[in-house]
mmCIF file of C-alpha atoms in Angstrom:
data_model
loop_
_atom_site.group_PDB
_atom_site.id
_atom_site.type_symbol
_atom_site.label_atom_id
_atom_site.label_comp_id
_atom_site.label_asym_id
_atom_site.label_seq_id
_atom_site.Cartn_x
_atom_site.Cartn_y
_atom_site.Cartn_z
ATOM 1 C CA GLY G 30 216.074 116.727 -65.937
ATOM 2 C CA ALA G 31 213.053 117.671 -67.834
ATOM 3 C CA SER G 32 213.730 115.739 -71.424
ATOM 4 C CA ALA G 33 215.018 112.394 -69.073
ATOM 5 C CA ALA G 34 211.445 112.617 -67.583
ATOM 6 C CA CYS G 35 209.972 112.877 -70.533
ATOM 7 C CA VAL G 36 211.639 110.089 -72.015
ATOM 8 C CA VAL G 37 211.074 107.886 -69.038
ATOM 9 C CA ALA G 38 206.984 108.785 -69.141
ATOM 10 C CA SER G 39 207.190 108.416 -73.566
ATOM 11 C CA ARG G 40 208.742 105.244 -72.845
ATOM 12 C CA VAL G 41 205.936 103.965 -70.171
ATOM 13 C CA LEU G 42 203.464 104.605 -72.583
ATOM 14 C CA GLU G 43 205.184 103.182 -75.254
ATOM 15 C CA VAL G 44 205.386 99.659 -73.957
ATOM 16 C CA ALA G 45 202.020 100.178 -72.420
ATOM 17 C CA LEU G 46 200.744 100.860 -76.140
ATOM 18 C CA SER G 47 203.584 97.790 -77.693
ATOM 19 C CA ASN G 48 201.771 95.605 -75.539
ATOM 20 C CA CYS G 49 198.456 96.705 -76.121
ATOM 21 C CA ALA G 50 199.333 96.043 -79.827
ATOM 22 C CA ARG G 51 199.812 92.494 -79.394
ATOM 23 C CA ASP G 52 196.519 91.682 -77.169
ATOM 24 C CA VAL G 53 194.605 93.222 -79.881
ATOM 25 C CA GLY G 54 192.668 90.429 -80.836
ATOM 26 C CA ARG G 55 191.897 88.527 -77.375
ATOM 27 C CA ARG G 56 191.368 91.638 -74.999
ATOM 28 C CA ARG G 57 190.724 94.881 -76.225
ATOM 29 C CA ALA G 58 188.406 95.656 -73.691
ATOM 30 C CA SER G 59 190.969 94.869 -70.475
ATOM 31 C CA CYS G 60 193.946 96.341 -72.980
ATOM 32 C CA ALA G 61 192.131 100.528 -72.875
ATOM 33 C CA ARG G 62 191.509 99.863 -69.672
ATOM 34 C CA ALA G 63 194.405 99.991 -68.969
ATOM 35 C CA MET G 64 195.775 102.223 -70.943
ATOM 36 C CA ARG G 65 193.364 104.838 -69.121
ATOM 37 C CA ALA G 66 194.840 103.575 -65.637
ATOM 38 C CA VAL G 67 198.736 104.562 -66.944
ATOM 39 C CA VAL G 68 197.411 108.002 -68.631
ATOM 40 C CA SER G 69 194.847 109.054 -65.554
ATOM 41 C CA ARG G 70 197.225 107.757 -62.599
ATOM 42 C CA VAL G 71 200.590 108.124 -63.850
ATOM 43 C CA ILE G 72 200.945 110.674 -66.847
ATOM 44 C CA ALA G 73 198.258 113.298 -66.662
ATOM 45 C CA PRO G 74 199.331 113.678 -62.921
ATOM 46 C CA TRP G 75 202.862 114.070 -63.799
ATOM 47 C CA CYS G 76 202.541 116.179 -65.544
ATOM 48 C CA ALA G 77 199.823 118.574 -63.954
ATOM 49 C CA GLY G 78 202.747 118.044 -61.494
ATOM 50 C CA VAL G 79 204.999 119.633 -63.374
ATOM 51 C CA VAL G 80 203.366 123.053 -64.523
ATOM 52 C CA ALA G 81 202.449 123.192 -60.587
ATOM 53 C CA CYS G 82 205.892 122.724 -58.995
ATOM 54 C CA VAL G 83 207.280 125.143 -61.577
ATOM 55 C CA LEU G 84 204.857 128.172 -60.946
ATOM 56 C CA VAL G 85 205.690 127.770 -57.307
ATOM 57 C CA ALA G 86 209.179 127.502 -57.735
ATOM 58 C CA PHE G 87 208.744 131.122 -59.355
ATOM 59 C CA ALA G 88 206.310 132.523 -56.923
ATOM 60 C CA PHE G 89 209.257 131.432 -54.103
ATOM 61 C CA ALA G 90 211.848 132.325 -55.986
ATOM 62 C CA GLY G 91 212.512 132.055 -59.730
ATOM 63 C CA SER G 92 213.824 134.936 -61.814
ATOM 64 C CA VAL G 93 210.233 135.628 -63.915
ATOM 65 C CA LEU G 94 212.130 138.946 -64.614
ATOM 66 C CA ARG G 95 214.225 137.644 -66.622
ATOM 67 C CA VAL G 96 212.163 135.465 -69.245
ATOM 68 C CA ASP G 97 214.932 135.425 -72.179
ATOM 69 C CA ASP G 98 216.823 133.402 -70.287
ATOM 70 C CA ALA G 99 216.563 130.101 -71.538
ATOM 71 C CA THR G 100 218.564 128.330 -68.982
ATOM 72 C CA THR G 101 216.560 129.466 -66.384
ATOM 73 C CA TRP G 102 213.600 128.642 -67.640
ATOM 74 C CA ALA G 103 214.942 124.784 -68.585
ATOM 75 C CA ARG G 104 216.409 124.510 -64.860
ATOM 76 C CA SER G 105 212.835 125.150 -63.898
ATOM 77 C CA ALA G 106 211.460 123.036 -66.036
ATOM 78 C CA ALA G 107 213.565 120.712 -64.627
ATOM 79 C CA PHE G 108 213.232 120.627 -61.070
ATOM 80 C CA GLY G 109 209.016 120.902 -61.678
ATOM 81 C CA ALA G 110 209.904 117.329 -63.472
ATOM 82 C CA TYR G 111 211.341 115.928 -61.047
ATOM 83 C CA ALA G 112 209.397 117.323 -58.190
ATOM 84 C CA SER G 113 206.531 116.061 -59.788
ATOM 85 C CA ALA G 114 208.154 112.412 -60.186
ATOM 86 C CA VAL G 115 208.875 112.720 -56.582
ATOM 87 C CA VAL G 116 206.373 114.257 -54.977
ATOM 88 C CA GLY G 117 202.794 114.075 -57.760
ATOM 89 C CA LEU G 118 203.697 110.565 -58.423
ATOM 90 C CA THR G 119 204.131 109.177 -54.908
ATOM 91 C CA VAL G 120 200.437 111.071 -54.138
ATOM 92 C CA ALA G 121 199.563 109.654 -57.431
ATOM 93 C CA MET G 122 200.344 105.885 -57.168
ATOM 94 C CA ASP G 123 200.157 105.679 -53.005
ATOM 95 C CA ILE G 124 197.175 107.770 -52.104
ATOM 96 C CA GLY G 125 194.767 108.064 -55.176
ATOM 97 C CA CYS G 126 194.242 111.518 -57.436
ATOM 98 C CA ASP G 127 190.952 112.386 -55.970
ATOM 99 C CA ARG G 128 190.714 115.629 -53.454
ATOM 100 C CA ALA G 129 188.678 113.385 -50.228
ATOM 101 C CA SER G 130 191.882 111.175 -50.125
ATOM 102 C CA ILE G 131 194.478 114.061 -50.303
ATOM 103 C CA GLU G 132 192.547 116.390 -47.692
ATOM 104 C CA ARG G 133 192.200 112.989 -45.984
ATOM 105 C CA VAL G 134 196.012 112.110 -45.669
ATOM 106 C CA PHE G 135 197.571 115.631 -45.523
ATOM 107 C CA VAL G 136 195.615 118.051 -44.084
ATOM 108 C CA ARG G 137 193.388 115.962 -41.097
ATOM 109 C CA GLY G 138 196.385 113.399 -41.271
ATOM 110 C CA ASP G 139 194.434 110.354 -40.713
ATOM 111 C CA ALA G 140 196.549 107.823 -42.848
ATOM 112 C CA ARG G 141 194.576 104.443 -43.388
ATOM 113 C CA GLY G 142 197.499 101.493 -43.748
ATOM 114 C CA ALA G 143 201.233 101.398 -44.165
ATOM 115 C CA ARG G 144 201.203 102.613 -47.979
ATOM 116 C CA GLU G 145 199.724 105.946 -46.839
ATOM 117 C CA VAL G 146 201.929 106.530 -43.924
ATOM 118 C CA VAL G 147 204.926 106.523 -45.907
ATOM 119 C CA ALA G 148 204.161 108.130 -48.596
ATOM 120 C CA ARG G 149 202.907 111.003 -46.594
ATOM 121 C CA SER G 150 205.959 110.766 -44.868
ATOM 122 C CA SER G 151 207.893 110.750 -47.760
ATOM 123 C CA VAL G 152 205.934 114.123 -49.628
ATOM 124 C CA ILE G 153 206.347 115.752 -46.489
ATOM 125 C CA GLY G 154 210.010 114.999 -45.949
ATOM 126 C CA GLY G 155 210.367 115.732 -49.665
ATOM 127 C CA VAL G 156 209.056 118.821 -49.898
ATOM 128 C CA ALA G 157 210.622 120.370 -46.478
ATOM 129 C CA GLY G 158 213.939 119.126 -47.982
ATOM 130 C CA ALA G 159 213.470 121.235 -51.050
ATOM 131 C CA TRP G 160 212.869 124.084 -48.803
ATOM 132 C CA VAL G 161 215.495 123.924 -46.672
ATOM 133 C CA GLY G 162 217.799 123.116 -49.820
ATOM 134 C CA ALA G 163 216.929 126.314 -50.721
ATOM 135 C CA VAL G 164 218.655 127.887 -47.883
ATOM 136 C CA PRO G 165 222.092 128.292 -49.316
ATOM 137 C CA ALA G 166 221.237 129.221 -53.165
ATOM 138 C CA PRO G 167 220.856 132.765 -52.620
ATOM 139 C CA LEU G 168 224.065 133.185 -50.220
ATOM 140 C CA ASP G 169 227.379 134.318 -52.465
ATOM 141 C CA TRP G 170 230.243 131.922 -52.145
ATOM 142 C CA ASN G 171 229.998 130.907 -55.413
ATOM 143 C CA ARG G 172 229.800 127.347 -55.582
ATOM 144 C CA PRO G 173 228.837 124.705 -57.760
ATOM 145 C CA TRP G 174 226.347 123.298 -55.832
ATOM 146 C CA GLN G 175 224.460 126.853 -55.294
ATOM 147 C CA ALA G 176 223.208 126.925 -59.186
ATOM 148 C CA TRP G 177 219.532 126.644 -59.221
ATOM 149 C CA PRO G 178 217.830 124.351 -58.547
ATOM 150 C CA VAL G 179 220.819 122.130 -57.712
ATOM 151 C CA SER G 180 220.974 122.584 -54.044
ATOM 152 C CA CYS G 181 216.981 122.004 -53.823
ATOM 153 C CA VAL G 182 217.024 119.002 -56.022
ATOM 154 C CA ARG G 183 219.591 117.055 -53.212
ATOM 155 C CA GLY G 184 217.015 118.313 -50.133
ATOM 156 C CA MET G 185 214.400 117.019 -52.092
ATOM 157 C CA SER G 186 216.266 113.581 -52.415
ATOM 158 C CA ALA G 187 217.715 114.004 -48.861
ATOM 159 C CA GLY G 188 214.039 115.030 -47.215
ATOM 160 C CA PHE G 189 212.073 112.337 -49.493
ATOM 161 C CA ALA G 190 214.587 109.516 -48.566
ATOM 162 C CA CYS G 191 214.487 110.679 -44.427
ATOM 163 C CA GLY G 192 210.367 110.835 -44.701
ATOM 164 C CA ALA G 193 210.308 107.632 -45.941
ATOM 165 C CA LEU G 194 212.558 106.098 -43.397
ATOM 166 C CA MET G 195 210.601 107.869 -41.065
ATOM 167 C CA GLY G 196 207.504 106.447 -42.647
ATOM 168 C CA VAL G 197 208.461 102.779 -42.711
ATOM 169 C CA VAL G 198 209.414 103.208 -38.980
ATOM 170 C CA ARG G 199 206.537 104.438 -38.357
ATOM 171 C CA ALA G 200 203.994 102.171 -40.206
ATOM 172 C CA THR G 201 206.054 99.166 -38.676
ATOM 173 C CA ARG G 202 205.606 100.250 -35.070
ATOM 174 C CA PHE G 203 202.098 101.247 -35.102
ATOM 175 C CA GLY G 204 200.779 98.929 -37.450
ATOM 176 C CA GLY G 205 200.110 101.412 -40.019
ATOM 177 C CA ALA G 206 195.932 101.305 -40.146
ATOM 178 C CA GLY G 207 194.905 103.982 -37.223
ATOM 179 C CA THR G 208 198.218 104.544 -36.902
ATOM 180 C CA ARG G 209 197.118 108.573 -35.801
ATOM 181 C CA GLU G 210 195.158 106.876 -32.698
ATOM 182 C CA LYS G 211 197.651 104.210 -32.120
ATOM 183 C CA MET G 212 200.209 107.077 -31.724
ATOM 184 C CA ARG G 213 198.178 108.917 -29.497
ATOM 185 C CA ALA G 214 197.985 106.234 -27.114
ATOM 186 C CA THR G 215 201.732 106.059 -26.395
#
């Protein structure tokens, strides 16, 4: 869950630091640039995404009234870490963190290139999958897969995979750049 994601993030940072320590004498400036890139493009967006996803989860379905229940907080944090890794890092790595690019791709639907087309479809599929995955959670079947956030994580995974597949099909069929115009023409 969240601890595994923290281990992954700390491992990325550890590898980057160890590589930088080896090359201190030769390429100090490039190593510092690489570290800033890792922090600004991977770790910072992921951490911000974890907080945002936990807040959204509590806003829509989380049990804020039972704040003494550590399991609820831990499960929500694990869901936030997973959702941030799936959705947030996809946006950060493939589209960028600047507001103009995110608005262009998600609000206006103007994905430029195959990478942005696949990222857009994957993110939309992941969010829709998590939403659909939340449907069976409140049903009173007492199944283990209904426990928070198991069905949301499974739905997000399936939605992300389906969205990625649809994005690849769209990008290869319509050629990536100018995809919106090419789709309108057909």
